[in-house]
mmCIF file of C-alpha atoms and ligand atoms in Angstrom:
data_model
loop_
_atom_site.group_PDB
_atom_site.id
_atom_site.type_symbol
_atom_site.label_atom_id
_atom_site.label_comp_id
_atom_site.label_asym_id
_atom_site.label_seq_id
_atom_site.Cartn_x
_atom_site.Cartn_y
_atom_site.Cartn_z
ATOM 1 C CA UNK A 4 148.269 66.917 41.423
ATOM 2 C CA UNK A 5 147.546 67.459 37.742
ATOM 3 C CA UNK A 6 148.995 65.030 35.272
ATOM 4 C CA UNK A 7 151.186 66.899 32.814
ATOM 5 C CA UNK A 8 151.603 65.012 29.469
ATOM 6 C CA UNK A 9 155.189 65.226 28.443
ATOM 7 C CA UNK A 10 155.633 67.605 25.484
ATOM 8 C CA UNK A 11 158.411 67.131 22.879
ATOM 9 C CA UNK A 12 158.369 70.150 20.698
ATOM 10 C CA UNK A 13 160.505 70.619 17.627
ATOM 11 C CA UNK A 14 161.286 74.209 16.710
ATOM 12 C CA UNK A 15 162.542 73.979 13.158
ATOM 13 C CA UNK A 16 163.412 77.679 13.009
ATOM 14 C CA UNK A 17 164.123 78.783 9.416
ATOM 15 C CA UNK A 18 164.798 75.208 8.106
ATOM 16 C CA UNK A 19 163.009 72.901 5.714
ATOM 17 C CA UNK A 20 160.713 74.182 2.851
ATOM 18 C CA UNK A 21 157.217 72.856 2.534
ATOM 19 C CA UNK A 22 158.255 69.930 0.352
ATOM 20 C CA UNK A 23 161.039 68.915 2.698
ATOM 21 C CA UNK A 24 158.588 69.394 5.602
ATOM 22 C CA UNK A 25 156.108 66.922 4.178
ATOM 23 C CA UNK A 26 158.823 64.313 3.589
ATOM 24 C CA UNK A 27 160.248 64.914 7.026
ATOM 25 C CA UNK A 28 156.923 64.501 8.859
ATOM 26 C CA UNK A 29 156.178 61.277 6.926
ATOM 27 C CA UNK A 30 159.564 59.869 7.788
ATOM 28 C CA UNK A 31 159.228 60.844 11.459
ATOM 29 C CA UNK A 32 155.906 59.192 11.687
ATOM 30 C CA UNK A 33 157.214 55.997 10.011
ATOM 31 C CA UNK A 34 160.280 56.024 12.302
ATOM 32 C CA UNK A 35 157.995 56.100 15.405
ATOM 33 C CA UNK A 36 155.786 53.345 13.956
ATOM 34 C CA UNK A 37 158.774 51.193 13.214
ATOM 35 C CA UNK A 38 159.882 51.544 16.770
ATOM 36 C CA UNK A 39 156.398 50.658 18.042
ATOM 37 C CA UNK A 40 156.087 54.044 19.737
ATOM 38 C CA UNK A 41 152.778 54.287 21.549
ATOM 39 C CA UNK A 42 150.969 57.534 20.652
ATOM 40 C CA UNK A 43 149.509 59.326 23.688
ATOM 41 C CA UNK A 44 152.392 58.601 26.088
ATOM 42 C CA UNK A 45 153.855 61.928 25.089
ATOM 43 C CA UNK A 46 152.698 64.878 22.950
ATOM 44 C CA UNK A 47 154.760 65.663 19.877
ATOM 45 C CA UNK A 48 154.745 69.200 18.492
ATOM 46 C CA UNK A 49 156.066 70.334 15.192
ATOM 47 C CA UNK A 50 156.831 74.087 14.708
ATOM 48 C CA UNK A 51 157.708 74.631 11.029
ATOM 49 C CA UNK A 52 158.188 77.909 9.263
ATOM 50 C CA UNK A 53 154.913 79.708 8.295
ATOM 51 C CA UNK A 54 155.164 78.608 4.574
ATOM 52 C CA UNK A 55 155.046 74.935 5.590
ATOM 53 C CA UNK A 56 152.104 75.093 7.912
ATOM 54 C CA UNK A 57 149.369 74.449 5.423
ATOM 55 C CA UNK A 58 151.178 71.420 3.845
ATOM 56 C CA UNK A 59 151.957 69.906 7.219
ATOM 57 C CA UNK A 60 148.471 70.490 8.547
ATOM 58 C CA UNK A 61 146.917 68.794 5.454
ATOM 59 C CA UNK A 62 149.258 65.844 5.788
ATOM 60 C CA UNK A 63 148.675 65.300 9.513
ATOM 61 C CA UNK A 64 144.885 65.600 9.028
ATOM 62 C CA UNK A 65 144.808 63.290 6.047
ATOM 63 C CA UNK A 66 147.017 60.578 7.498
ATOM 64 C CA UNK A 67 145.696 61.120 11.066
ATOM 65 C CA UNK A 68 149.220 61.674 12.352
ATOM 66 C CA UNK A 69 149.295 62.329 16.077
ATOM 67 C CA UNK A 70 151.457 65.463 15.977
ATOM 68 C CA UNK A 71 150.377 68.904 17.208
ATOM 69 C CA UNK A 72 151.134 71.849 15.027
ATOM 70 C CA UNK A 73 152.647 75.082 16.067
ATOM 71 C CA UNK A 74 153.835 78.335 14.548
ATOM 72 C CA UNK A 75 157.059 80.146 15.472
ATOM 73 C CA UNK A 76 155.633 83.630 15.948
ATOM 74 C CA UNK A 77 152.390 85.616 15.854
ATOM 75 C CA UNK A 78 151.620 89.200 15.204
ATOM 76 C CA UNK A 79 150.310 91.392 18.052
ATOM 77 C CA UNK A 80 147.669 92.651 15.582
ATOM 78 C CA UNK A 81 144.687 90.791 14.308
ATOM 79 C CA UNK A 82 144.639 92.175 10.770
ATOM 80 C CA UNK A 83 145.408 95.311 8.824
ATOM 81 C CA UNK A 84 148.236 97.182 7.232
ATOM 82 C CA UNK A 85 151.095 95.284 8.844
ATOM 83 C CA UNK A 86 153.220 94.028 5.927
ATOM 84 C CA UNK A 87 154.922 90.652 6.645
ATOM 85 C CA UNK A 88 153.011 89.965 9.869
ATOM 86 C CA UNK A 89 150.915 86.836 10.402
ATOM 87 C CA UNK A 90 147.705 87.011 12.409
ATOM 88 C CA UNK A 91 146.749 84.549 15.105
ATOM 89 C CA UNK A 92 143.386 84.444 13.472
ATOM 90 C CA UNK A 93 144.911 82.967 10.303
ATOM 91 C CA UNK A 94 146.954 80.476 12.354
ATOM 92 C CA UNK A 95 143.843 79.352 14.188
ATOM 93 C CA UNK A 96 142.006 78.760 10.876
ATOM 94 C CA UNK A 97 144.895 76.476 9.858
ATOM 95 C CA UNK A 98 144.226 74.469 12.983
ATOM 96 C CA UNK A 99 147.481 75.492 14.497
ATOM 97 C CA UNK A 100 147.416 74.732 18.207
ATOM 98 C CA UNK A 101 150.578 76.362 19.564
ATOM 99 C CA UNK A 102 152.634 79.427 18.865
ATOM 100 C CA UNK A 103 156.111 80.187 20.155
ATOM 101 C CA UNK A 104 156.342 83.607 21.747
ATOM 102 C CA UNK A 105 159.402 85.493 22.752
ATOM 103 C CA UNK A 106 162.062 83.094 21.505
ATOM 104 C CA UNK A 107 165.556 84.548 22.267
ATOM 105 C CA UNK A 108 166.184 84.797 18.464
ATOM 106 C CA UNK A 109 163.169 87.112 18.099
ATOM 107 C CA UNK A 110 164.147 89.001 21.187
ATOM 108 C CA UNK A 111 167.678 89.544 19.941
ATOM 109 C CA UNK A 112 167.336 89.906 16.125
ATOM 110 C CA UNK A 113 163.883 91.567 16.092
ATOM 111 C CA UNK A 114 164.209 93.615 19.264
ATOM 112 C CA UNK A 115 161.137 92.100 20.833
ATOM 113 C CA UNK A 116 160.794 93.608 24.248
ATOM 114 C CA UNK A 117 159.034 92.003 27.250
ATOM 115 C CA UNK A 118 156.028 94.281 26.428
ATOM 116 C CA UNK A 119 155.787 93.022 22.879
ATOM 117 C CA UNK A 120 156.149 89.430 24.152
ATOM 118 C CA UNK A 121 153.319 90.098 26.610
ATOM 119 C CA UNK A 122 151.134 91.509 23.818
ATOM 120 C CA UNK A 123 151.916 88.395 21.714
ATOM 121 C CA UNK A 124 150.813 86.131 24.560
ATOM 122 C CA UNK A 125 147.565 88.028 24.677
ATOM 123 C CA UNK A 126 147.171 87.894 20.851
ATOM 124 C CA UNK A 127 147.691 84.128 20.915
ATOM 125 C CA UNK A 128 145.138 83.584 23.643
ATOM 126 C CA UNK A 129 142.568 85.912 21.934
ATOM 127 C CA UNK A 130 142.579 83.465 18.990
ATOM 128 C CA UNK A 131 142.549 80.276 21.072
ATOM 129 C CA UNK A 132 146.192 79.456 20.461
ATOM 130 C CA UNK A 133 148.375 78.163 23.130
ATOM 131 C CA UNK A 134 151.415 80.383 23.611
ATOM 132 C CA UNK A 135 154.757 78.695 24.251
ATOM 133 C CA UNK A 136 156.349 81.464 26.213
ATOM 134 C CA UNK A 137 160.151 81.461 25.948
ATOM 135 C CA UNK A 138 162.367 82.884 28.603
ATOM 136 C CA UNK A 139 166.050 82.554 29.336
ATOM 137 C CA UNK A 140 169.227 84.349 30.422
ATOM 138 C CA UNK A 141 172.224 85.176 28.345
ATOM 139 C CA UNK A 142 175.818 84.171 29.482
ATOM 140 C CA UNK A 143 176.273 87.780 30.796
ATOM 141 C CA UNK A 144 173.002 87.652 32.757
ATOM 142 C CA UNK A 145 174.079 84.317 34.210
ATOM 143 C CA UNK A 146 177.314 85.797 35.461
ATOM 144 C CA UNK A 147 175.727 88.948 36.795
ATOM 145 C CA UNK A 148 172.404 87.826 38.234
ATOM 146 C CA UNK A 149 172.558 84.003 38.380
ATOM 147 C CA UNK A 150 170.386 81.633 36.312
ATOM 148 C CA UNK A 151 166.832 82.405 37.385
ATOM 149 C CA UNK A 152 166.511 86.231 37.914
ATOM 150 C CA UNK A 153 166.120 87.119 34.178
ATOM 151 C CA UNK A 154 163.862 84.280 33.093
ATOM 152 C CA UNK A 155 161.624 84.912 36.234
ATOM 153 C CA UNK A 156 161.359 88.655 35.459
ATOM 154 C CA UNK A 157 160.643 87.830 31.802
ATOM 155 C CA UNK A 158 157.938 85.374 32.719
ATOM 156 C CA UNK A 159 156.354 87.732 35.238
ATOM 157 C CA UNK A 160 156.007 90.379 32.574
ATOM 158 C CA UNK A 161 154.685 87.903 29.930
ATOM 159 C CA UNK A 162 151.981 86.563 32.173
ATOM 160 C CA UNK A 163 150.771 89.769 33.893
ATOM 161 C CA UNK A 164 146.987 89.801 33.635
ATOM 162 C CA UNK A 165 146.684 86.346 31.938
ATOM 163 C CA UNK A 166 143.577 84.701 33.287
ATOM 164 C CA UNK A 167 143.837 81.749 35.594
ATOM 165 C CA UNK A 168 142.203 79.388 33.161
ATOM 166 C CA UNK A 169 144.434 80.235 30.256
ATOM 167 C CA UNK A 170 146.245 77.323 28.588
ATOM 168 C CA UNK A 171 149.913 78.155 28.220
ATOM 169 C CA UNK A 172 153.291 76.355 27.911
ATOM 170 C CA UNK A 173 156.548 77.858 29.324
ATOM 171 C CA UNK A 174 159.933 77.129 27.818
ATOM 172 C CA UNK A 175 163.168 77.801 29.739
ATOM 173 C CA UNK A 176 165.845 78.318 27.160
ATOM 174 C CA UNK A 177 169.160 79.618 28.455
ATOM 175 C CA UNK A 178 170.472 81.652 25.500
ATOM 176 C CA UNK A 179 173.994 80.365 26.158
ATOM 177 C CA UNK A 180 172.794 76.783 25.670
ATOM 178 C CA UNK A 181 170.915 77.308 22.365
ATOM 179 C CA UNK A 182 172.808 75.873 19.392
ATOM 180 C CA UNK A 183 175.977 75.780 21.419
ATOM 181 C CA UNK A 184 176.221 72.130 22.337
ATOM 182 C CA UNK A 185 176.643 73.390 25.935
ATOM 183 C CA UNK A 186 173.377 72.227 27.465
ATOM 184 C CA UNK A 187 172.334 73.183 30.934
ATOM 185 C CA UNK A 188 172.742 70.445 33.505
ATOM 186 C CA UNK A 189 169.502 68.765 34.537
ATOM 187 C CA UNK A 190 170.008 70.341 38.024
ATOM 188 C CA UNK A 191 170.217 73.732 36.505
ATOM 189 C CA UNK A 192 167.175 73.225 34.345
ATOM 190 C CA UNK A 193 165.163 71.863 37.221
ATOM 191 C CA UNK A 194 166.140 74.786 39.526
ATOM 192 C CA UNK A 195 164.933 77.430 37.042
ATOM 193 C CA UNK A 196 161.889 75.468 35.901
ATOM 194 C CA UNK A 197 160.811 75.185 39.553
ATOM 195 C CA UNK A 198 161.157 78.975 40.003
ATOM 196 C CA UNK A 199 159.154 79.498 36.748
ATOM 197 C CA UNK A 200 156.429 77.269 38.079
ATOM 198 C CA UNK A 201 156.266 79.592 41.162
ATOM 199 C CA UNK A 202 155.741 82.553 38.817
ATOM 200 C CA UNK A 203 152.896 80.673 37.156
ATOM 201 C CA UNK A 204 151.446 80.026 40.610
ATOM 202 C CA UNK A 205 151.804 83.647 41.690
ATOM 203 C CA UNK A 206 150.305 85.126 38.515
ATOM 204 C CA UNK A 207 147.731 82.481 37.507
ATOM 205 C CA UNK A 208 147.199 80.469 40.641
ATOM 206 C CA UNK A 209 148.135 77.061 41.978
ATOM 207 C CA UNK A 210 145.831 75.076 39.607
ATOM 208 C CA UNK A 211 147.484 76.681 36.629
ATOM 209 C CA UNK A 212 150.921 76.034 38.052
ATOM 210 C CA UNK A 213 150.061 72.302 38.553
ATOM 211 C CA UNK A 214 148.761 71.842 34.998
ATOM 212 C CA UNK A 215 151.131 74.068 32.999
ATOM 213 C CA UNK A 216 153.910 72.339 31.245
ATOM 214 C CA UNK A 217 157.396 73.879 31.568
ATOM 215 C CA UNK A 218 159.928 72.800 28.949
ATOM 216 C CA UNK A 219 163.673 72.930 28.853
ATOM 217 C CA UNK A 220 165.421 74.008 25.635
ATOM 218 C CA UNK A 221 169.025 74.356 24.581
ATOM 219 C CA UNK A 222 171.129 71.660 22.953
ATOM 220 C CA UNK A 223 168.738 68.857 23.790
ATOM 221 C CA UNK A 224 169.718 65.647 22.085
ATOM 222 C CA UNK A 225 168.670 62.012 22.189
ATOM 223 C CA UNK A 226 171.608 61.423 24.555
ATOM 224 C CA UNK A 227 170.583 63.942 27.204
ATOM 225 C CA UNK A 228 166.742 64.116 26.929
ATOM 226 C CA UNK A 229 166.107 61.440 29.542
ATOM 227 C CA UNK A 230 168.144 63.169 32.192
ATOM 228 C CA UNK A 231 165.974 66.280 31.863
ATOM 229 C CA UNK A 232 162.699 64.303 31.854
ATOM 230 C CA UNK A 233 163.617 62.846 35.177
ATOM 231 C CA UNK A 234 163.395 66.166 36.793
ATOM 232 C CA UNK A 235 160.061 66.936 38.547
ATOM 233 C CA UNK A 236 159.503 70.387 37.076
ATOM 234 C CA UNK A 237 160.716 69.654 33.500
ATOM 235 C CA UNK A 238 157.743 68.511 31.504
ATOM 236 C CA UNK A 239 159.342 68.307 28.041
ATOM 237 C CA UNK A 240 161.722 69.959 25.697
ATOM 238 C CA UNK A 241 161.768 72.664 23.002
ATOM 239 C CA UNK A 242 164.295 71.128 20.563
ATOM 240 C CA UNK A 243 166.019 73.076 17.785
ATOM 241 C CA UNK A 244 168.804 71.461 15.762
ATOM 242 C CA UNK A 245 167.938 67.887 16.753
ATOM 243 C CA UNK A 246 164.329 68.325 15.780
ATOM 244 C CA UNK A 247 165.148 68.406 12.096
ATOM 245 C CA UNK A 248 167.055 65.130 12.128
ATOM 246 C CA UNK A 249 164.523 62.302 11.904
ATOM 247 C CA UNK A 250 166.417 59.655 13.856
ATOM 248 C CA UNK A 251 167.441 62.159 16.578
ATOM 249 C CA UNK A 252 163.960 63.662 17.067
ATOM 250 C CA UNK A 253 162.413 60.131 16.921
ATOM 251 C CA UNK A 254 164.705 59.016 19.663
ATOM 252 C CA UNK A 255 164.033 62.108 21.751
ATOM 253 C CA UNK A 256 160.277 61.399 21.494
ATOM 254 C CA UNK A 257 160.883 57.803 22.592
ATOM 255 C CA UNK A 258 163.019 58.867 25.667
ATOM 256 C CA UNK A 259 160.857 56.781 27.984
ATOM 257 C CA UNK A 260 162.429 53.736 26.337
ATOM 258 C CA UNK A 261 165.877 54.852 27.236
ATOM 259 C CA UNK A 262 165.338 56.578 30.626
ATOM 260 C CA UNK A 263 168.100 54.430 32.076
ATOM 261 C CA UNK A 264 170.673 55.683 29.651
HETATM 262 P P1 LIG B 22 168.945 73.944 19.901
HETATM 263 O O1 LIG B 22 168.266 72.689 20.300
HETATM 264 O O2 LIG B 22 169.449 73.835 18.541
HETATM 265 O O3 LIG B 22 170.029 74.319 20.940
HETATM 266 O O4 LIG B 22 167.883 75.072 19.933
HETATM 267 C C1 LIG B 22 167.091 75.277 21.027
HETATM 268 C C2 LIG B 22 166.052 76.222 20.699
HETATM 269 O O5 LIG B 22 166.281 77.470 20.487
HETATM 270 C C3 LIG B 22 164.610 75.744 20.476
HETATM 271 O O6 LIG B 22 163.710 76.769 20.468
#
């Protein structure tokens, strides 16, 4: 079975300007060093706003900070007359590794359909970026269809035609758990993440399913991260609010030290 390196990813959403971003990344790095965190036991991902990417990339390169860089969205287009859009080509030039695709806030506020999300997955892959494909059900979906039906259908559409050797990450983010303080239980997260792994197996094959990391997101905090990480099909977390608080995100990254909590 493939070894999946745990991935703790911080989606800053529209928080922290580029000056705050630099200060934050330095503090987070010091906090981990102070706590004698061993780099390499987990992967740390930082997903700041577009305007911060260049500053954060310069800092992590110069100081050799072991954080991966991600963007929060990507255009379906490569270049041209698309005012306000950001091309995957430009992100790749900035040595951005990951890009979040299909976050529920984009689906809801920017009317991103499953088709657009699928196109964005392709755009990311075309430029050598790893898409972090977000899926999740609303509270109404949960009541009507149960937890897994909607995220499974969303992932099937997002991954249709994606080659078996593509590098992707999947994030299960129940919409009702995002920013609500009402996190899914580890059992709920495990159940849906296992179903999502079956979708990866069915669309991209067993090897891809064994190596693809599936994250849980929604009100993840330092106090509950360890309980998710014990689940066999949860390979990390996509963290929102707690990822812009240095001590919180630092403790989330060091969850292996408090697994017994
Ligand atoms: P919170 O951790 O603030 O609930 O946000 C989760 C999320 O949307 C990460 O993408």
